[in-house]
Amino acid sequence: QAFYPGGGLAKFGEQAGILWDEVYRNGETVIYQVRLP
Protein backbone atom coordinates (compact mmCIF):
# COMPACT_ATOMS: atom_id res chain seq x y z
CA GLN A 1 0.00 0.00 0.00
CA ALA A 2 1.37 3.39 -0.99
CA PHE A 3 1.27 6.51 1.16
CA TYR A 4 1.03 10.07 -0.12
CA PRO A 5 0.79 13.15 2.14
CA GLY A 6 -2.74 14.53 2.49
CA GLY A 7 -1.81 18.07 1.46
CA GLY A 8 -0.89 17.00 -2.04
CA LEU A 9 -4.06 14.96 -2.44
CA ALA A 10 -6.37 17.69 -1.10
CA LYS A 11 -6.07 19.66 -4.35
CA PHE A 12 -8.03 16.96 -6.19
CA GLY A 13 -11.16 17.41 -4.09
CA GLU A 14 -10.79 21.20 -4.15
CA GLN A 15 -10.56 21.38 -7.95
CA ALA A 16 -13.24 18.76 -8.69
CA GLY A 17 -15.84 20.22 -11.01
CA ILE A 18 -13.38 22.84 -12.27
CA LEU A 19 -10.41 21.02 -13.81
CA TRP A 20 -11.66 17.43 -13.47
CA ASP A 21 -14.78 15.49 -12.54
CA GLU A 22 -15.15 12.65 -10.07
CA VAL A 23 -16.23 9.57 -12.01
CA TYR A 24 -15.87 6.83 -9.37
CA ARG A 25 -15.75 6.59 -5.58
CA ASN A 26 -15.48 3.51 -3.37
CA GLY A 27 -14.38 4.10 0.20
CA GLU A 28 -11.11 6.03 0.10
CA THR A 29 -10.57 5.34 -3.62
CA VAL A 30 -11.54 8.17 -5.98
CA ILE A 31 -10.99 8.38 -9.75
CA TYR A 32 -11.18 11.69 -11.61
CA GLN A 33 -11.52 12.44 -15.32
CA VAL A 34 -9.70 15.53 -16.58
CA ARG A 35 -11.94 18.05 -18.38
CA LEU A 36 -10.86 18.93 -21.90
CA PRO A 37 -10.44 22.64 -22.73
XYZ file of C-alpha atoms in Angstrom:
37
model
C 0.000 0.000 0.000
C 1.374 3.386 -0.992
C 1.272 6.508 1.163
C 1.029 10.072 -0.118
C 0.792 13.151 2.136
C -2.745 14.529 2.488
C -1.806 18.074 1.461
C -0.889 16.998 -2.045
C -4.062 14.960 -2.436
C -6.372 17.687 -1.099
C -6.074 19.656 -4.353
C -8.034 16.961 -6.192
C -11.156 17.410 -4.090
C -10.790 21.200 -4.145
C -10.557 21.377 -7.955
C -13.237 18.762 -8.690
C -15.842 20.219 -11.013
C -13.380 22.841 -12.273
C -10.413 21.018 -13.815
C -11.663 17.432 -13.465
C -14.780 15.487 -12.539
C -15.147 12.654 -10.074
C -16.226 9.569 -12.007
C -15.869 6.833 -9.366
C -15.747 6.591 -5.576
C -15.476 3.511 -3.368
C -14.385 4.104 0.202
C -11.106 6.029 0.099
C -10.567 5.343 -3.623
C -11.538 8.170 -5.984
C -10.990 8.378 -9.745
C -11.183 11.687 -11.609
C -11.521 12.439 -15.323
C -9.701 15.530 -16.585
C -11.937 18.045 -18.379
C -10.858 18.932 -21.900
C -10.436 22.645 -22.734
